[in-house]
Amino acid sequence: MKHHPIVDQIISGTAEAHIQLSVEQLIEKALFNNEGQLTDTGAFAADTGEFTGRSPKDKFVVMDENTKDSVWWGDVNNKMENAKFDKLLNDVLHHFKNRELFIRHSYACANPTYRLNIEVVTETAYQNIFANNLFLRPTTAELESENPEWLILAAPSFKANPAEDGTRQHNFTIINFTKKIILIGGSGYTGEIKKGIFTVLNYTLPHQNNVLSMHCSANIGENNDTAIFFGLSGTGKTTLSADPSRKLIGDDEHGWAENTVFNFEGGCYAKCVDLTEEKEPQIWNAIKPGALVENVRFYPGTNKVDFNNISVTENTRVAYPIDYIDNIAEPSVGKAPENIFFLTADAFGVLPPISKLTPGQAMYHFISGYTAKVAGTEAGVTEPQATFSACFGKAFLPLHPAKYAEMLGEKLNANPNINVWLINTGWSGGSYGVGSRMKLSYTRAMITAALEGKLNDVNFETHPVFGLAMPDSCPNVPSELLNPRNTWSNAADYDAKANHLAELFNNNFKQYADGCSDEILSSAPKSAATSQ
Ligand code: ATP
Ligand code: MN
């Protein structure tokens, strides 16, 4: 096995380098080191420590000759000087000396043309289980022959000194595109590892390979048709792509090359909050030996996970290899998509549960990347918070969003038969606090109907503010749910909220309007305020 030169150095400096351990061996180590415990179904449950989610403000990109003119600098991609990176790298390597470390070869991209070999060094065993489960797993022969290209060093117990190191606080994730290193310190949250490589691919694929990288899930139907589902966190990418009647390609990160869609990863990272066997059987059944469950709590006196307990974080997760799902595409590759879904969890309860987008609307909503978060309950505030995240993944984009939007636009123009749908997996019957979240079974039925062509011959009504085409009937869904205005007890309240949301869309879009065609601009919602 050939190591990255830095890993050779690390191995020679420590007495306890565990290389390419099996998951069973990693669990033994993790148990011995008190990183967590086994659940009743045989999964390993770990706590990730101080951080139970990513820390976007502590993400940096090294600015150098290669990146200075290409990276979209700003609060998504904070600048880090090369010299500061070198110093932190040295400090982390020093920190690794004489420590027990876990080293593993993995790769990203299920399409061999774009394969990216990765070597991961982690301080804890559970992080190494994560790397095994989420990335693609090389065969024994590949382990012998392949060279690692990118290096990930993950040191949760290392703390930076912000005054000296140029970080914001003690934790950081730094991407160095020239040295091909992701340096993670101060955080044990595994999502930093996963989304670090996603950020790398969001740079290299569009910039160097003319491949569109996407924050979406993907699956394949019985007729070999591919569907992709874009959406921000919590909108349903993982949940809705796990569909027993369709083969899963992947739940989060994909590339769209000329004629194929391929998964970057080899596993899924599913939310566990309120998980039930009845609603999400595929995810439920994946919580078995080898799966890594994060930040959950047990029913008192047992090792049975209480999925309703979010006392550590609402962001409880399970990481499992993709083949823990019954019906998967092997390899994780499909044809170019025939259907594209934009998922949004609209907590204002304004957007229709399903609507069909024109090409202009598709671009408008892709650039907007809207969802809404429900406010914390502490202060009794129930007003939802709108989030606009370009391309449904702004936090992971090292290039300007226009780059990805242009690429999607070209693909949609070249393939006019692709259907684009907007799905509101969020609220109906009122905003958060009054209405309720759309039933998962109804959302699934709407997506199935769209995929099976059952909405081809129904009538569509146009939304007065958003201009969206709303079907007036859909198999297995009560018709009165399809026009959101009908679900509110007071239509005037609905109209006011729809106008409010339209204004939020329009205000957000101003920053992107300059580079957009009339077709896209005329797809903006028409709030009462702007139409007068
Ligand atoms: P991330 O990018 O963070 O992985 P995601 O887009 O994959 O997020 P999911 O993990 O699928 O999001 O989360 C959707 C959550 O919302 C799940 O917990 C699911 O049970 C819940 N949910 C409730 N109602 C619906 C619905 N109508 N459609 C989809 N999900 C729903
Ligand atoms: Mn997901």
Coordinates of C-alpha atoms and ligand atoms in Angstrom, one line a residue:
M1 CA 0.0 0.0 0.0
K2 CA 1.4 3.4 -1.0
H3 CA 0.9 6.2 1.4
H4 CA 0.8 9.9 0.9
P5 CA 4.4 11.2 1.7
I6 CA 3.0 13.0 4.7
V7 CA 1.4 9.8 6.0
D8 CA 4.8 8.0 5.7
Q9 CA 6.2 10.7 7.9
I10 CA 3.2 10.4 10.4
I11 CA 3.6 6.6 10.5
S12 CA 7.3 6.8 11.3
G13 CA 6.5 9.3 14.2
T14 CA 4.0 7.1 16.0
A15 CA 4.0 3.7 17.6
E16 CA 0.3 3.2 17.0
A17 CA -0.7 3.7 13.4
H18 CA -3.7 1.5 12.6
I19 CA -3.8 1.1 8.8
Q20 CA -6.9 0.1 7.0
L21 CA -8.6 -1.7 9.9
S22 CA -11.9 -3.4 9.2
V23 CA -15.0 -1.8 10.7
E24 CA -15.1 -4.7 13.3
Q25 CA -11.6 -3.9 14.4
L26 CA -12.4 -0.1 14.5
I27 CA -15.4 -0.8 16.7
E28 CA -13.2 -2.8 19.1
K29 CA -10.8 0.2 19.3
A30 CA -13.6 2.7 19.6
L31 CA -15.1 0.6 22.5
F32 CA -11.7 0.3 24.2
N33 CA -11.1 4.0 23.9
N34 CA -14.6 4.9 25.2
E35 CA -15.7 6.6 22.1
G36 CA -19.2 5.2 22.4
Q37 CA -21.1 2.0 22.7
L38 CA -23.1 -0.6 20.7
T39 CA -26.8 -0.2 20.2
D40 CA -29.3 -3.1 20.5
T41 CA -29.2 -3.5 16.7
G42 CA -25.4 -3.8 16.6
A43 CA -24.7 -0.3 15.3
F44 CA -21.9 1.8 16.9
A45 CA -23.1 4.9 18.6
A46 CA -20.6 7.7 19.2
D47 CA -20.7 11.3 20.4
T48 CA -18.9 13.8 18.2
G49 CA -18.1 16.1 21.0
E50 CA -18.3 19.9 21.1
F51 CA -19.5 20.0 17.5
T52 CA -22.6 18.2 16.4
G53 CA -22.8 20.0 13.1
R54 CA -20.5 21.6 10.6
S55 CA -19.1 25.0 11.4
P56 CA -19.3 27.0 8.1
K57 CA -17.7 30.1 9.5
D58 CA -14.6 28.2 10.3
K59 CA -14.0 26.9 6.8
F60 CA -11.1 28.3 4.9
V61 CA -9.5 27.9 1.5
V62 CA -5.8 28.6 1.0
M63 CA -5.3 31.6 -1.3
D64 CA -2.4 31.1 -3.7
E65 CA -1.5 31.4 -7.4
N66 CA -3.9 28.6 -8.3
T67 CA -6.9 29.8 -6.4
K68 CA -6.7 33.5 -6.1
D69 CA -8.5 34.2 -9.4
S70 CA -10.8 31.2 -9.5
V71 CA -12.2 30.8 -6.0
W72 CA -15.3 32.7 -5.0
W73 CA -13.9 34.5 -1.9
G74 CA -16.2 35.7 0.8
D75 CA -17.9 34.3 3.8
V76 CA -18.4 30.9 2.2
N77 CA -14.7 30.6 1.2
N78 CA -12.7 32.5 3.8
K79 CA -9.1 33.2 2.8
M80 CA -6.2 31.5 4.6
E81 CA -2.6 32.5 3.8
N82 CA -0.3 29.8 2.6
A83 CA 2.2 30.4 5.4
K84 CA -0.5 30.1 8.1
F85 CA -1.6 26.8 6.6
D86 CA 1.9 25.5 6.6
K87 CA 2.3 26.4 10.2
L88 CA -1.0 24.8 11.2
L89 CA -0.1 21.7 9.2
N90 CA 3.1 21.4 11.1
D91 CA 1.4 21.9 14.4
V92 CA -1.1 19.2 13.6
L93 CA 1.7 16.8 12.5
H94 CA 3.4 17.6 15.8
H95 CA 0.2 16.9 17.7
F96 CA -0.1 13.5 15.9
K97 CA 3.4 12.4 17.2
N98 CA 3.2 9.4 19.5
R99 CA -0.6 9.3 19.3
E100 CA -2.8 6.4 18.3
L101 CA -4.0 7.1 14.8
F102 CA -6.3 5.5 12.2
I103 CA -5.3 5.6 8.6
R104 CA -7.5 4.6 5.7
H105 CA -7.5 4.7 1.9
S106 CA -10.8 5.6 0.3
Y107 CA -11.9 7.2 -2.9
A108 CA -14.6 9.4 -4.2
C109 CA -16.6 9.3 -7.6
A110 CA -18.2 6.1 -8.7
N111 CA -17.4 7.0 -12.3
P112 CA -13.9 5.7 -12.9
T113 CA -13.0 8.7 -15.2
Y114 CA -13.2 11.0 -12.3
R115 CA -12.0 8.8 -9.5
L116 CA -10.3 10.7 -6.7
N117 CA -8.1 8.6 -4.3
I118 CA -8.1 9.8 -0.8
E119 CA -6.0 9.0 2.3
V120 CA -7.7 9.8 5.6
V121 CA -5.9 10.1 9.0
T122 CA -8.1 10.4 12.0
E123 CA -7.4 10.6 15.7
T124 CA -10.5 8.6 16.6
A125 CA -11.7 5.3 15.4
Y126 CA -15.3 6.4 14.9
Q127 CA -14.2 9.0 12.4
N128 CA -12.4 6.2 10.5
I129 CA -15.6 4.2 10.5
F130 CA -17.3 7.2 9.0
A131 CA -14.7 7.5 6.2
N132 CA -15.1 3.8 5.5
N133 CA -18.9 4.1 5.3
L134 CA -19.3 7.4 3.4
F135 CA -16.5 7.2 0.9
L136 CA -16.0 4.5 -1.7
R137 CA -14.1 1.5 -0.6
P138 CA -11.1 0.3 -2.7
T139 CA -10.7 -3.4 -3.5
T140 CA -7.6 -5.2 -2.2
A141 CA -6.1 -5.0 -5.7
E142 CA -6.7 -1.3 -5.9
L143 CA -5.2 -0.8 -2.4
E144 CA -2.0 -2.3 -3.8
S145 CA -1.9 -0.3 -7.0
E146 CA -3.5 3.1 -6.4
N147 CA -1.7 6.2 -5.1
P148 CA -3.6 8.6 -2.8
E149 CA -4.1 12.0 -4.3
W150 CA -5.9 14.0 -1.6
L151 CA -5.0 13.8 2.1
I152 CA -7.5 14.5 4.9
L153 CA -6.0 15.0 8.4
A154 CA -8.7 15.1 11.1
A155 CA -7.5 16.2 14.6
P156 CA -10.5 16.9 16.9
S157 CA -8.4 17.3 20.0
F158 CA -6.1 19.9 18.4
K159 CA -6.9 23.5 19.1
A160 CA -5.7 26.4 17.0
N161 CA -4.7 29.7 18.6
P162 CA -6.8 32.2 16.6
A163 CA -4.5 35.2 17.3
E164 CA -1.5 33.5 15.8
D165 CA -3.1 31.1 13.4
G166 CA -5.5 33.3 11.5
T167 CA -8.5 31.2 12.4
R168 CA -11.7 32.5 13.8
Q169 CA -11.7 30.3 16.9
H170 CA -10.0 27.1 18.0
N171 CA -11.6 24.9 15.3
F172 CA -11.1 24.9 11.5
T173 CA -11.5 23.1 8.2
I174 CA -8.9 24.3 5.7
I175 CA -8.8 23.2 2.1
N176 CA -5.5 23.6 0.2
F177 CA -6.1 22.9 -3.5
T178 CA -2.5 23.2 -4.4
K179 CA -1.1 20.8 -1.8
K180 CA -4.4 18.7 -2.0
I181 CA -4.9 18.6 1.7
I182 CA -8.0 19.0 3.9
L183 CA -6.9 20.0 7.4
I184 CA -9.5 19.6 10.1
G185 CA -8.8 20.6 13.7
G186 CA -10.9 21.1 16.9
S187 CA -14.0 19.5 15.6
G188 CA -15.0 15.8 15.8
Y189 CA -18.0 16.3 13.6
T190 CA -17.7 13.8 10.8
G191 CA -19.7 15.9 8.3
E192 CA -16.5 18.1 8.0
I193 CA -14.7 15.2 6.4
K194 CA -17.6 14.4 4.0
K195 CA -18.3 18.0 3.0
G196 CA -14.6 18.8 2.7
I197 CA -14.3 16.3 -0.2
F198 CA -17.6 17.6 -1.6
T199 CA -16.1 21.1 -1.7
V200 CA -13.0 19.8 -3.4
L201 CA -15.1 18.1 -6.1
N202 CA -17.2 21.2 -6.5
Y203 CA -14.0 22.9 -7.6
T204 CA -12.2 20.4 -9.6
L205 CA -15.1 18.9 -11.6
P206 CA -16.7 22.1 -13.0
H207 CA -13.4 23.9 -13.2
Q208 CA -11.2 21.3 -14.8
N209 CA -13.5 18.5 -16.2
N210 CA -16.6 20.3 -17.4
V211 CA -18.7 18.1 -15.0
L212 CA -21.6 19.7 -13.1
S213 CA -21.3 18.9 -9.4
M214 CA -24.5 18.9 -7.5
H215 CA -25.9 18.8 -3.9
C216 CA -28.6 16.3 -4.7
S217 CA -29.7 12.7 -4.2
A218 CA -30.4 10.4 -7.2
N219 CA -32.2 7.2 -8.0
I220 CA -33.2 5.1 -11.0
G221 CA -36.7 3.8 -11.9
E222 CA -37.7 0.4 -13.5
N223 CA -37.5 2.0 -17.0
N224 CA -33.9 3.0 -16.3
D225 CA -34.9 6.6 -15.9
T226 CA -32.8 8.8 -13.5
A227 CA -34.3 11.3 -11.1
I228 CA -32.3 13.8 -9.1
F229 CA -33.4 15.7 -6.0
F230 CA -31.8 18.9 -5.0
G231 CA -32.4 20.5 -1.6
L232 CA -30.8 22.1 1.4
S233 CA -30.4 20.3 4.7
G234 CA -33.6 18.7 6.0
T235 CA -35.6 19.1 2.9
G236 CA -35.8 15.4 2.1
K237 CA -32.9 14.4 -0.2
T238 CA -32.0 11.3 1.8
T239 CA -35.5 10.4 2.8
L240 CA -37.2 10.7 -0.6
S241 CA -34.4 9.1 -2.6
A242 CA -34.8 5.9 -0.4
D243 CA -37.7 4.6 -2.4
P244 CA -38.1 0.8 -2.5
S245 CA -39.3 0.8 -6.1
R246 CA -36.3 2.8 -7.4
K247 CA -32.6 1.9 -7.3
L248 CA -30.6 4.3 -5.1
I249 CA -27.6 6.0 -6.8
G250 CA -26.8 8.2 -3.8
D251 CA -28.3 10.5 -1.2
D252 CA -26.3 13.7 -1.3
E253 CA -23.5 14.5 -3.8
H254 CA -23.4 13.7 -7.5
G255 CA -21.8 14.7 -10.7
W256 CA -23.5 15.2 -14.1
A257 CA -21.1 14.4 -16.9
E258 CA -22.2 14.3 -20.5
N259 CA -24.6 11.4 -20.4
T260 CA -24.3 10.1 -16.8
V261 CA -25.0 11.0 -13.2
F262 CA -22.7 9.4 -10.7
N263 CA -22.4 9.4 -7.0
F264 CA -19.3 10.9 -5.3
E265 CA -19.8 8.8 -2.3
G266 CA -20.1 5.2 -1.2
G267 CA -22.6 5.7 1.6
C268 CA -25.4 7.7 3.2
Y269 CA -25.6 10.1 6.1
A270 CA -29.2 10.1 7.2
K271 CA -31.0 12.2 9.8
C272 CA -32.4 10.2 12.7
V273 CA -34.6 12.7 14.4
D274 CA -38.0 11.1 15.0
L275 CA -37.0 8.1 12.8
T276 CA -39.7 5.4 12.7
E277 CA -39.6 2.0 11.0
E278 CA -43.1 2.7 9.5
K279 CA -42.2 6.0 7.8
E280 CA -38.6 5.3 6.8
P281 CA -38.1 1.5 6.7
Q282 CA -35.0 1.5 4.6
I283 CA -33.1 3.9 6.8
W284 CA -34.4 2.2 9.9
N285 CA -33.1 -1.2 8.7
A286 CA -29.7 0.3 7.8
I287 CA -29.0 0.8 11.5
K288 CA -27.3 -2.5 11.9
P289 CA -23.7 -3.8 12.6
G290 CA -21.2 -1.5 10.9
A291 CA -23.4 1.6 10.8
L292 CA -22.3 4.6 12.8
V293 CA -25.0 6.5 14.8
E294 CA -24.1 9.9 16.1
N295 CA -25.1 11.9 19.1
V296 CA -28.2 9.9 20.0
R297 CA -29.4 8.9 23.5
F298 CA -30.9 5.6 24.7
Y299 CA -34.0 4.8 26.6
P300 CA -32.9 4.8 30.2
G301 CA -31.2 1.6 31.3
T302 CA -31.1 0.2 27.8
N303 CA -29.0 0.4 24.6
K304 CA -32.1 1.0 22.5
V305 CA -31.9 4.3 20.7
D306 CA -34.6 6.8 21.5
F307 CA -34.9 8.7 18.2
N308 CA -37.2 11.3 19.8
N309 CA -34.4 12.3 22.2
I310 CA -32.6 15.3 20.7
S311 CA -31.1 16.5 24.0
V312 CA -27.6 16.4 22.4
T313 CA -28.6 17.9 19.0
E314 CA -31.5 17.8 16.6
N315 CA -28.9 16.8 14.0
T316 CA -28.6 13.1 15.1
R317 CA -27.3 11.0 12.2
V318 CA -26.5 7.5 11.0
A319 CA -23.7 6.9 8.5
Y320 CA -23.9 3.6 6.6
P321 CA -22.4 2.1 3.4
I322 CA -24.8 2.4 0.5
D323 CA -25.3 -1.3 0.2
Y324 CA -27.1 -1.3 3.5
I325 CA -30.1 0.0 1.4
D326 CA -31.9 -2.9 -0.3
N327 CA -32.4 -1.6 -3.8
I328 CA -29.2 0.2 -5.1
A329 CA -27.7 0.9 -8.5
E330 CA -24.3 -0.9 -8.8
P331 CA -22.1 0.9 -9.5
S332 CA -23.6 4.1 -8.3
V333 CA -24.1 5.5 -11.8
G334 CA -27.2 6.3 -13.9
K335 CA -28.1 8.0 -17.1
A336 CA -28.6 11.8 -17.4
P337 CA -31.8 12.7 -15.5
E338 CA -35.3 12.7 -17.0
N339 CA -36.8 14.4 -13.9
I340 CA -35.3 17.0 -11.6
F341 CA -36.9 17.8 -8.2
F342 CA -36.1 20.9 -6.2
L343 CA -37.0 20.2 -2.6
T344 CA -37.9 22.9 -0.2
A345 CA -39.2 22.8 3.3
D346 CA -41.3 26.0 3.2
A347 CA -42.2 26.7 6.8
F348 CA -44.3 29.6 5.7
G349 CA -46.7 27.2 4.1
V350 CA -46.9 29.2 0.9
L351 CA -45.4 27.1 -1.9
P352 CA -47.5 24.4 -3.4
P353 CA -46.6 20.8 -2.5
I354 CA -45.9 20.1 -6.1
S355 CA -45.6 22.3 -9.1
K356 CA -44.0 22.0 -12.6
L357 CA -41.4 24.6 -13.5
T358 CA -40.7 26.2 -16.9
P359 CA -37.0 26.4 -17.9
G360 CA -36.9 30.0 -16.7
Q361 CA -38.5 29.1 -13.4
A362 CA -36.1 26.2 -13.0
M363 CA -33.1 28.5 -13.3
Y364 CA -34.7 31.1 -11.0
H365 CA -35.3 28.6 -8.3
F366 CA -31.9 26.9 -8.7
I367 CA -30.2 30.2 -8.2
S368 CA -32.4 31.1 -5.3
G369 CA -32.0 27.8 -3.5
Y370 CA -34.9 28.5 -1.0
T371 CA -35.9 26.7 2.1
A372 CA -37.1 27.9 5.5
K373 CA -36.0 26.9 9.0
V374 CA -38.3 26.8 11.9
A375 CA -37.2 29.2 14.6
G376 CA -36.1 27.8 18.0
T377 CA -39.0 27.3 20.4
E378 CA -37.1 28.9 23.4
A379 CA -38.3 32.4 23.0
G380 CA -41.7 31.3 21.8
V381 CA -41.0 32.8 18.4
T382 CA -42.8 30.9 15.7
E383 CA -41.9 33.1 12.6
P384 CA -40.0 30.9 10.2
Q385 CA -36.6 32.0 8.9
A386 CA -36.1 32.0 5.1
T387 CA -32.8 30.6 3.9
F388 CA -31.5 31.2 0.4
S389 CA -28.6 29.1 -0.6
A390 CA -27.6 29.4 -4.3
C391 CA -27.6 26.1 -6.2
F392 CA -29.1 24.5 -3.0
G393 CA -25.6 24.2 -1.6
K394 CA -23.9 27.6 -1.4
A395 CA -21.9 26.6 1.7
F396 CA -20.0 24.0 -0.4
L397 CA -19.3 26.1 -3.5
P398 CA -15.7 27.2 -4.0
L399 CA -16.7 28.8 -7.4
H400 CA -19.2 31.5 -8.0
P401 CA -22.8 30.1 -8.1
A402 CA -23.1 31.5 -11.6
K403 CA -20.7 28.8 -12.8
Y404 CA -23.0 25.9 -11.7
A405 CA -26.1 27.7 -12.8
E406 CA -24.7 28.2 -16.3
M407 CA -23.8 24.6 -16.5
L408 CA -27.3 23.5 -15.4
G409 CA -28.9 26.0 -17.8
E410 CA -26.9 24.5 -20.7
K411 CA -27.9 21.0 -19.8
L412 CA -31.6 22.0 -19.6
N413 CA -31.5 23.8 -22.9
A414 CA -29.8 20.8 -24.6
N415 CA -32.4 18.4 -23.1
P416 CA -35.8 20.1 -23.4
N417 CA -37.5 16.9 -22.3
I418 CA -36.2 17.0 -18.8
N419 CA -39.1 17.8 -16.4
V420 CA -38.3 20.1 -13.4
W421 CA -40.5 20.0 -10.4
L422 CA -40.6 22.1 -7.2
I423 CA -41.7 20.1 -4.2
N424 CA -42.6 21.7 -0.9
T425 CA -41.9 19.1 1.8
G426 CA -42.7 21.7 4.4
W427 CA -45.8 23.3 5.8
S428 CA -49.4 23.2 4.6
G429 CA -52.6 24.7 6.1
G430 CA -50.7 27.7 7.6
S431 CA -47.2 28.6 8.6
Y432 CA -45.2 26.8 11.2
G433 CA -47.1 26.9 14.5
V434 CA -50.5 26.8 12.8
G435 CA -50.3 24.4 9.9
S436 CA -48.5 21.1 9.8
R437 CA -45.7 19.5 7.7
M438 CA -46.9 17.8 4.6
K439 CA -47.3 14.1 5.3
L440 CA -44.3 12.1 4.0
S441 CA -46.7 9.6 2.4
Y442 CA -48.3 12.4 0.3
T443 CA -45.0 13.8 -0.8
R444 CA -43.9 10.3 -1.8
A445 CA -47.2 9.9 -3.7
M446 CA -46.7 13.2 -5.6
I447 CA -43.1 12.3 -6.6
T448 CA -44.2 8.8 -7.7
A449 CA -47.0 10.4 -9.8
A450 CA -44.6 12.8 -11.4
L451 CA -42.2 10.0 -12.2
E452 CA -44.8 7.7 -13.6
G453 CA -46.2 10.4 -15.9
K454 CA -49.5 10.5 -14.0
L455 CA -49.4 14.3 -14.0
N456 CA -49.0 14.6 -17.8
D457 CA -52.7 14.8 -18.5
V458 CA -54.1 16.6 -15.5
N459 CA -55.1 20.3 -15.5
F460 CA -52.7 22.8 -14.0
E461 CA -53.6 26.0 -12.3
T462 CA -51.2 28.9 -12.1
H463 CA -50.2 30.3 -8.7
P464 CA -51.1 34.0 -8.7
V465 CA -47.9 35.2 -7.0
F466 CA -45.3 32.6 -7.8
G467 CA -46.6 31.7 -11.3
L468 CA -46.0 28.0 -10.6
A469 CA -48.1 25.4 -12.4
M470 CA -50.0 23.4 -9.8
P471 CA -51.7 20.1 -10.8
D472 CA -55.4 20.0 -9.8
S473 CA -55.3 16.3 -9.1
C474 CA -52.7 13.7 -8.2
P475 CA -53.2 10.0 -7.4
N476 CA -53.2 9.1 -3.7
V477 CA -53.2 12.7 -2.6
P478 CA -56.3 14.7 -1.5
S479 CA -56.9 17.3 -4.2
E480 CA -57.6 20.1 -1.7
L481 CA -53.9 19.9 -0.6
L482 CA -52.6 20.8 -4.1
N483 CA -53.4 24.5 -4.0
P484 CA -52.0 25.8 -0.7
R485 CA -54.4 28.7 -0.6
N486 CA -57.2 26.2 -0.1
T487 CA -55.6 24.7 3.0
W488 CA -55.4 27.9 5.0
S489 CA -58.4 28.8 7.1
N490 CA -58.2 32.4 6.0
A491 CA -57.3 33.1 2.4
A492 CA -56.4 36.7 3.0
D493 CA -53.7 35.6 5.5
Y494 CA -52.4 33.2 2.9
D495 CA -52.2 36.0 0.3
A496 CA -50.3 38.3 2.7
K497 CA -47.8 35.5 3.6
A498 CA -47.4 34.7 -0.1
N499 CA -46.6 38.3 -0.9
H500 CA -44.2 38.4 2.1
L501 CA -42.3 35.4 0.8
A502 CA -42.3 36.8 -2.7
E503 CA -40.5 39.9 -1.4
L504 CA -37.9 37.8 0.4
F505 CA -37.3 36.0 -2.9
N506 CA -37.0 39.2 -4.8
N507 CA -34.7 40.8 -2.3
N508 CA -32.4 37.8 -2.3
F509 CA -32.3 37.6 -6.1
K510 CA -31.0 41.2 -6.5
Q511 CA -27.4 40.0 -6.0
Y512 CA -27.7 37.6 -8.9
A513 CA -29.9 39.6 -11.3
D514 CA -27.1 41.2 -13.3
G515 CA -25.9 38.1 -15.0
C516 CA -29.4 36.7 -15.7
S517 CA -31.4 36.5 -18.9
D518 CA -34.9 38.0 -19.2
E519 CA -36.4 34.6 -19.2
I520 CA -35.0 33.9 -15.7
L521 CA -35.8 37.4 -14.4
S522 CA -39.4 37.2 -15.6
S523 CA -39.8 34.0 -13.6
A524 CA -39.5 35.9 -10.3
P525 CA -42.6 35.9 -8.1
K526 CA -44.9 38.9 -8.5
S527 CA -45.6 40.2 -5.0
A528 CA -48.3 42.8 -4.6
A529 CA -45.5 45.3 -3.7
T530 CA -43.6 44.8 -6.9
S531 CA -46.5 44.5 -9.3
Q532 CA -47.9 47.9 -8.4
Ligands
ATP1 P1 -29.0 16.8 4.6 O1 -28.5 17.6 3.4 O2 -28.8 17.5 5.9 O3 -28.5 15.4 4.6 P2 -31.6 15.9 3.5 O4 -32.1 16.8 2.4 O5 -31.0 14.6 3.1 O6 -30.6 16.8 4.5 P3 -33.4 14.4 5.1 O7 -32.3 13.7 5.9 O8 -34.1 13.6 4.0 O9 -32.8 15.7 4.5 O10 -34.4 15.0 6.1 C1 -35.8 15.2 5.9 C2 -36.5 15.1 7.3 O11 -37.8 15.6 7.2 C3 -36.5 13.6 7.7 O12 -36.3 13.6 9.1 C4 -38.0 13.2 7.3 O13 -38.5 12.2 8.1 C5 -38.7 14.5 7.6 N1 -39.9 14.8 6.8 C6 -41.1 15.0 7.4 N2 -42.1 15.2 6.4 C7 -41.5 15.1 5.2 C8 -41.9 15.2 3.9 N3 -43.2 15.5 3.6 N4 -41.0 14.9 2.9 C9 -39.7 14.7 3.2 N5 -39.2 14.6 4.5 C10 -40.1 14.8 5.5
MN2 MN -29.1 13.8 3.4

